[in-house]
Each structure stands twice: as C-alpha cells, then as structure tokens.
Amino acid sequence: MLAPARHSAILAEVQRERIVRVSELAQILGVSLMTVRRDIDTLDDAGLVEKIHGGARLPGGVSTHEPGFEVKSTLMEAEKAAIAREAATLVQQGMAVGLSAGTTTWALAKILSTGPRITVVTNSLRIAEVFHAGNTPSTVIITGGERTPSDALVGPLATSSLERLHLDMLFLGVHGVDAEAGFSTPNLLEAETDRAFVAAARKVVVLADHTKWGTLGLTTIAKLEDADELISDDQLGPEAQRILREHVGRLRMAGTAK
C-alpha cells in the first residue's frame, strides 16, 4: 500500500475511533510498526492527527501550525482530484477566476490549465507554475506579497492588489471547516488575503475534503454563509452534510474513483 493510501486509511480510523494504537494500525494496514510511526509523524506535521505515546488521536484545540505544501500534497489525493473535477465543471471560457493557495486548488489548476481560455488570479506560486508549464491560452495574474510555508503570497501587497480586482468566481482552499467558526486557517496574513479574495468575487466556491470538517485554525476567513457553494468528497459524514446544507448556498459531493 502506497503512503497516500495509508494516510487516508489512518485518518479514517482515527476519525472513527478517536484514538488508535500503532500496533492496531500496523495490523489493519499490513505494514511494520516503524512505517505506521512515520505515517503518524507526517499526519501530525500536517495537523490532521495528534501524535500520542503509542498511537494517534484526533487533534484537539486550535490549530496554529501550517504544514508545508509537500506534506499536504500527498494527503487525500483521490478526494482532492474528485473535488477538482467537480469544480472544473463550473468554469466557462472568458471567466475571471480566482484560485487561492492550497493543494486542492492546485489540483483544480492542473485541470483548468488545459481547459478553456480564462483569466486566472492567484496568490499561489505553485498554481502559477502549473499554468506557465503548460501550453495554456489563459492569462495568469499573480499577486505580490510575502511567501508562506504553503507557497502562498500574503500580506499588504497581496491584499491591496486584490482590492482592485473583480472576479466572476473564487475557488477557495481552507485549512478547516467548523460549524461555529466557519472557514479558517492557521496563518493570520493568509486569512487577510483570502478575505480580500472573497470580497472581490461575485461567487465563492469553497473546496474542502472531508478531513477539513471539525478542524479549527487560528483565524476565520469567512462564515459558512459566505460560501455560495462548497464542494467536498463523498466521505463527508452525514451530520457535517446536514449542517453545511443549512448554511452554505449549495453543497456538492464529489464521488471518488474506486
């Protein structure tokens, strides 16, 4: 079993049992104890589980740690790909589209880079690279700003550039989704930039796989009600679906390929 599949299985087990032991995970996955410990370290670095003696549990409290892009890009790959495919169906030629930084928006960028001609506004260096690497007819506008561990450009330069723009649609990646706190991130400057993205867009579409539910970052980007649509994957729990359907404009569930 490859690492991304193990990570997904460990996350699912932690979410189901709340606390799991390394020995139990090793038996379920059919791998060594050392492999499970390394996987837990990776998930702990990403803020998705909390490493404890002999195992892992659901993280408690507010997340103040921002994992790097490389770590996040290996997690929930199938779910993010499914969400990206669903999101791409909303984009039409000639649109001005905002793509905030994140690994799910990065997955969407890989689809849009071969799609219809659009104007893309992004604060993500990784997303800009996707478009510039391909033979795309689209125009890409990159905000300025200070670079974060997730390769986002944030701060006053990024925020002021977005305040002068108007977008047909924003695809917003988030660190956490919570019934009370809404959409959040551990990075204060990134939250400011994302809020400027939201203000510039006629339509806001949040992209968040099921592991984002119940995660609480240090600062709120927007309320649930500020999202015109939210696209998640088909592993999102029924209670989360119920709450989101009550608060966001529309909830879309993307099926993952088995």
Short mmCIF file of C-alpha atoms in Angstrom, two decimals:
data_model
loop_
_atom_site.label_atom_id
_atom_site.label_comp_id
_atom_site.label_asym_id
_atom_site.label_seq_id
_atom_site.Cartn_x
_atom_site.Cartn_y
_atom_site.Cartn_z
CA MET A 1 0.00 0.00 0.00
CA LEU A 2 1.40 3.38 -1.01
CA ALA A 3 1.86 6.16 1.54
CA PRO A 4 -1.12 8.33 0.41
CA ALA A 5 -3.46 5.34 0.74
CA ARG A 6 -2.07 4.52 4.19
CA HIS A 7 -2.51 8.14 5.28
CA SER A 8 -6.14 8.11 4.17
CA ALA A 9 -6.77 4.81 5.97
CA ILE A 10 -5.16 6.08 9.19
CA LEU A 11 -7.21 9.28 9.08
CA ALA A 12 -10.40 7.30 8.57
CA GLU A 13 -9.57 5.03 11.52
CA VAL A 14 -8.72 7.98 13.80
CA GLN A 15 -11.93 9.76 12.87
CA ARG A 16 -13.93 6.60 13.58
CA GLU A 17 -12.25 5.55 16.83
CA ARG A 18 -10.94 8.94 18.08
CA ILE A 19 -7.81 7.23 19.45
CA VAL A 20 -5.88 4.39 17.74
CA ARG A 21 -2.75 2.46 18.64
CA VAL A 22 0.25 1.96 16.37
CA SER A 23 0.01 -1.80 16.76
CA GLU A 24 -3.65 -1.80 15.69
CA LEU A 25 -2.91 0.31 12.62
CA ALA A 26 0.02 -1.89 11.66
CA GLN A 27 -2.25 -4.95 11.74
CA ILE A 28 -5.02 -3.22 9.77
CA LEU A 29 -2.63 -1.91 7.10
CA GLY A 30 -0.35 -4.93 7.00
CA VAL A 31 2.82 -2.87 7.46
CA SER A 32 5.53 -2.53 10.09
CA LEU A 33 5.26 -0.52 13.29
CA MET A 34 8.01 1.78 12.03
CA THR A 35 6.05 2.53 8.85
CA VAL A 36 2.97 3.44 10.88
CA ARG A 37 5.02 5.69 13.15
CA ARG A 38 6.43 7.53 10.13
CA ASP A 39 2.94 7.93 8.70
CA ILE A 40 1.67 9.32 12.00
CA ASP A 41 4.59 11.77 12.07
CA THR A 42 3.58 13.00 8.60
CA LEU A 43 -0.06 13.40 9.57
CA ASP A 44 0.91 15.09 12.83
CA ASP A 45 3.09 17.57 10.90
CA ALA A 46 0.09 18.34 8.70
CA GLY A 47 -2.10 18.94 11.75
CA LEU A 48 -4.51 16.15 10.80
CA VAL A 49 -3.85 13.92 13.81
CA GLU A 50 -2.15 14.40 17.17
CA LYS A 51 0.70 12.04 17.92
CA ILE A 52 0.50 10.45 21.36
CA HIS A 53 2.50 7.75 23.12
CA GLY A 54 1.84 4.50 21.26
CA GLY A 55 -0.63 5.90 18.77
CA ALA A 56 -2.59 8.89 17.46
CA ARG A 57 -5.80 10.74 18.21
CA LEU A 58 -7.96 13.46 16.72
CA PRO A 59 -6.26 16.83 17.21
CA GLY A 60 -7.71 18.91 19.98
CA GLY A 61 -7.85 22.69 20.32
CA VAL A 62 -6.95 25.38 17.82
CA SER A 63 -4.50 24.65 15.01
CA THR A 64 -1.65 27.17 14.87
CA HIS A 65 0.71 25.09 12.72
CA GLU A 66 0.78 25.49 8.96
CA PRO A 67 2.15 22.38 7.20
CA GLY A 68 4.28 22.79 4.09
CA PHE A 69 2.98 22.23 0.58
CA GLU A 70 4.91 18.99 0.01
CA VAL A 71 3.34 17.32 3.03
CA LYS A 72 -0.20 18.44 2.22
CA SER A 73 0.03 17.50 -1.46
CA THR A 74 0.44 13.78 -0.62
CA LEU A 75 -2.72 13.63 1.54
CA MET A 76 -6.25 12.86 0.30
CA GLU A 77 -5.10 12.84 -3.33
CA ALA A 78 -8.11 10.92 -4.69
CA GLU A 79 -10.54 13.12 -2.77
CA LYS A 80 -8.87 16.33 -3.93
CA ALA A 81 -8.84 15.11 -7.53
CA ALA A 82 -12.58 14.33 -7.38
CA ILE A 83 -13.33 17.76 -5.88
CA ALA A 84 -11.22 19.42 -8.58
CA ARG A 85 -13.08 17.61 -11.36
CA GLU A 86 -16.42 18.74 -9.95
CA ALA A 87 -15.18 22.32 -9.55
CA ALA A 88 -13.88 22.47 -13.11
CA THR A 89 -17.42 21.97 -14.45
CA LEU A 90 -18.33 25.43 -13.11
CA VAL A 91 -15.73 27.25 -15.22
CA GLN A 92 -16.59 28.67 -18.63
CA GLN A 93 -14.49 30.39 -21.27
CA GLY A 94 -13.84 34.07 -20.68
CA MET A 95 -14.32 33.97 -16.92
CA ALA A 96 -12.12 35.80 -14.42
CA VAL A 97 -11.35 33.10 -11.85
CA GLY A 98 -9.61 33.40 -8.50
CA LEU A 99 -7.63 30.46 -7.15
CA SER A 100 -6.44 30.83 -3.57
CA ALA A 101 -3.39 28.90 -2.40
CA GLY A 102 -3.85 25.25 -1.44
CA THR A 103 -3.36 21.71 -2.64
CA THR A 104 -6.98 21.23 -3.71
CA THR A 105 -6.98 24.46 -5.73
CA TRP A 106 -3.64 23.28 -7.14
CA ALA A 107 -5.35 20.07 -8.30
CA LEU A 108 -8.03 22.23 -9.94
CA ALA A 109 -5.37 24.36 -11.64
CA LYS A 110 -3.96 21.26 -13.34
CA ILE A 111 -7.35 20.69 -14.96
CA LEU A 112 -8.02 24.33 -15.84
CA SER A 113 -4.58 24.77 -17.40
CA THR A 114 -5.70 22.54 -20.28
CA GLY A 115 -9.24 23.90 -20.40
CA PRO A 116 -10.93 26.96 -21.90
CA ARG A 117 -9.27 30.37 -22.08
CA ILE A 118 -9.82 32.22 -18.81
CA THR A 119 -8.11 34.87 -16.70
CA VAL A 120 -6.68 33.39 -13.51
CA VAL A 121 -5.82 35.45 -10.44
CA THR A 122 -3.83 33.59 -7.79
CA ASN A 123 -1.59 34.15 -4.80
CA SER A 124 -0.08 30.67 -5.18
CA LEU A 125 3.32 30.22 -6.77
CA ARG A 126 2.57 26.51 -7.28
CA ILE A 127 -0.63 27.28 -9.19
CA ALA A 128 1.12 29.87 -11.34
CA GLU A 129 3.78 27.28 -12.21
CA VAL A 130 1.10 24.83 -13.37
CA PHE A 131 -0.26 27.31 -15.90
CA HIS A 132 3.14 28.54 -17.05
CA ALA A 133 4.46 24.98 -17.52
CA GLY A 134 1.71 24.07 -19.97
CA ASN A 135 0.69 25.45 -23.34
CA THR A 136 -2.31 27.27 -21.89
CA PRO A 137 -4.27 30.03 -23.63
CA SER A 138 -5.23 31.51 -20.26
CA THR A 139 -3.87 34.69 -18.71
CA VAL A 140 -2.38 34.35 -15.23
CA ILE A 141 -2.12 37.25 -12.78
CA ILE A 142 -0.01 36.68 -9.65
CA THR A 143 -0.37 38.82 -6.55
CA GLY A 144 2.76 40.08 -4.85
CA GLY A 145 3.48 39.50 -1.19
CA GLU A 146 5.39 37.50 1.39
CA ARG A 147 5.83 33.76 0.81
CA THR A 148 4.38 31.29 3.36
CA PRO A 149 5.33 27.63 4.03
CA SER A 150 2.48 26.60 1.72
CA ASP A 151 3.91 28.74 -1.12
CA ALA A 152 1.20 31.37 -0.85
CA LEU A 153 1.86 35.07 -1.32
CA VAL A 154 0.27 37.07 1.51
CA GLY A 155 0.40 40.38 3.28
CA PRO A 156 -0.37 44.01 2.36
CA LEU A 157 0.87 43.77 -1.24
CA ALA A 158 -1.28 40.73 -1.98
CA THR A 159 -4.32 42.18 -0.23
CA SER A 160 -4.11 45.61 -1.91
CA SER A 161 -3.76 44.07 -5.38
CA LEU A 162 -6.93 42.01 -4.86
CA GLU A 163 -8.92 45.01 -3.64
CA ARG A 164 -8.68 46.48 -7.15
CA LEU A 165 -9.93 43.37 -8.96
CA HIS A 166 -13.33 41.86 -9.77
CA LEU A 167 -13.73 38.09 -10.18
CA ASP A 168 -16.58 36.03 -11.61
CA MET A 169 -15.75 33.15 -9.30
CA LEU A 170 -13.35 32.31 -6.48
CA PHE A 171 -12.24 28.81 -5.62
CA LEU A 172 -11.15 28.99 -2.00
CA GLY A 173 -8.98 26.40 -0.29
CA VAL A 174 -9.21 26.28 3.52
CA HIS A 175 -7.41 24.65 6.44
CA GLY A 176 -10.52 23.96 8.49
CA VAL A 177 -14.32 23.96 8.38
CA ASP A 178 -16.26 24.38 11.61
CA ALA A 179 -19.96 24.88 12.33
CA GLU A 180 -19.28 27.88 14.59
CA ALA A 181 -16.01 29.33 13.31
CA GLY A 182 -16.66 28.81 9.61
CA PHE A 183 -13.66 28.56 7.27
CA SER A 184 -10.30 29.04 8.96
CA THR A 185 -6.52 28.97 8.59
CA PRO A 186 -3.55 28.98 11.00
CA ASN A 187 -1.91 31.87 9.09
CA LEU A 188 -3.11 35.38 10.01
CA LEU A 189 -1.74 37.04 6.88
CA GLU A 190 -3.15 34.34 4.61
CA ALA A 191 -6.57 34.89 6.19
CA GLU A 192 -6.41 38.60 5.30
CA THR A 193 -5.51 37.79 1.71
CA ASP A 194 -8.27 35.18 1.46
CA ARG A 195 -10.79 37.68 2.82
CA ALA A 196 -9.76 40.09 0.06
CA PHE A 197 -10.30 37.26 -2.46
CA VAL A 198 -13.81 36.68 -1.05
CA ALA A 199 -14.66 40.39 -1.24
CA ALA A 200 -13.52 40.55 -4.89
CA ALA A 201 -15.63 37.59 -6.09
CA ARG A 202 -19.22 37.53 -7.33
CA LYS A 203 -19.40 33.82 -6.41
CA VAL A 204 -17.40 31.97 -3.73
CA VAL A 205 -16.85 28.21 -4.05
CA VAL A 206 -15.03 26.53 -1.15
CA LEU A 207 -13.06 23.34 -1.88
CA ALA A 208 -12.64 21.19 1.24
CA ASP A 209 -12.18 17.44 1.58
CA HIS A 210 -13.86 15.61 4.46
CA THR A 211 -10.82 15.78 6.76
CA LYS A 212 -11.22 19.59 6.99
CA TRP A 213 -14.51 19.22 8.86
CA GLY A 214 -14.11 19.88 12.58
CA THR A 215 -10.64 21.41 12.15
CA LEU A 216 -10.24 24.87 13.67
CA GLY A 217 -7.49 27.20 12.51
CA LEU A 218 -6.26 30.19 14.48
CA THR A 219 -8.27 32.73 12.49
CA THR A 220 -11.50 32.76 10.50
CA ILE A 221 -11.51 33.59 6.79
CA ALA A 222 -15.28 33.65 6.28
CA LYS A 223 -18.52 32.34 7.74
CA LEU A 224 -20.22 29.26 6.31
CA GLU A 225 -22.95 31.55 4.99
CA ASP A 226 -20.39 33.43 2.88
CA ALA A 227 -19.92 30.39 0.63
CA ASP A 228 -22.21 30.22 -2.39
CA GLU A 229 -21.13 26.61 -2.85
CA LEU A 230 -18.97 24.08 -1.03
CA ILE A 231 -17.54 21.05 -2.79
CA SER A 232 -16.42 18.11 -0.65
CA ASP A 233 -15.93 14.39 -1.23
CA ASP A 234 -18.31 11.52 -0.58
CA GLN A 235 -16.60 10.57 2.70
CA LEU A 236 -18.04 13.63 4.46
CA GLY A 237 -20.19 12.49 7.38
CA PRO A 238 -23.99 12.89 7.45
CA GLU A 239 -24.03 15.37 10.35
CA ALA A 240 -21.49 17.57 8.60
CA GLN A 241 -23.55 17.40 5.43
CA ARG A 242 -26.68 18.40 7.33
CA ILE A 243 -25.03 21.44 8.91
CA LEU A 244 -23.42 22.57 5.68
CA ARG A 245 -26.67 22.23 3.70
CA GLU A 246 -28.32 24.51 6.27
CA HIS A 247 -25.67 27.23 5.98
CA VAL A 248 -23.91 27.26 2.59
CA GLY A 249 -25.71 28.15 -0.61
CA ARG A 250 -25.20 24.70 -2.11
CA LEU A 251 -23.29 21.57 -1.08
CA ARG A 252 -21.82 19.42 -3.85
CA MET A 253 -20.50 15.93 -3.15
CA ALA A 254 -17.77 14.68 -5.47
CA GLY A 255 -17.52 10.92 -5.87
CA THR A 256 -14.04 9.43 -5.63
CA ALA A 257 -12.92 6.87 -8.17
CA LYS A 258 -12.52 3.42 -6.63
#
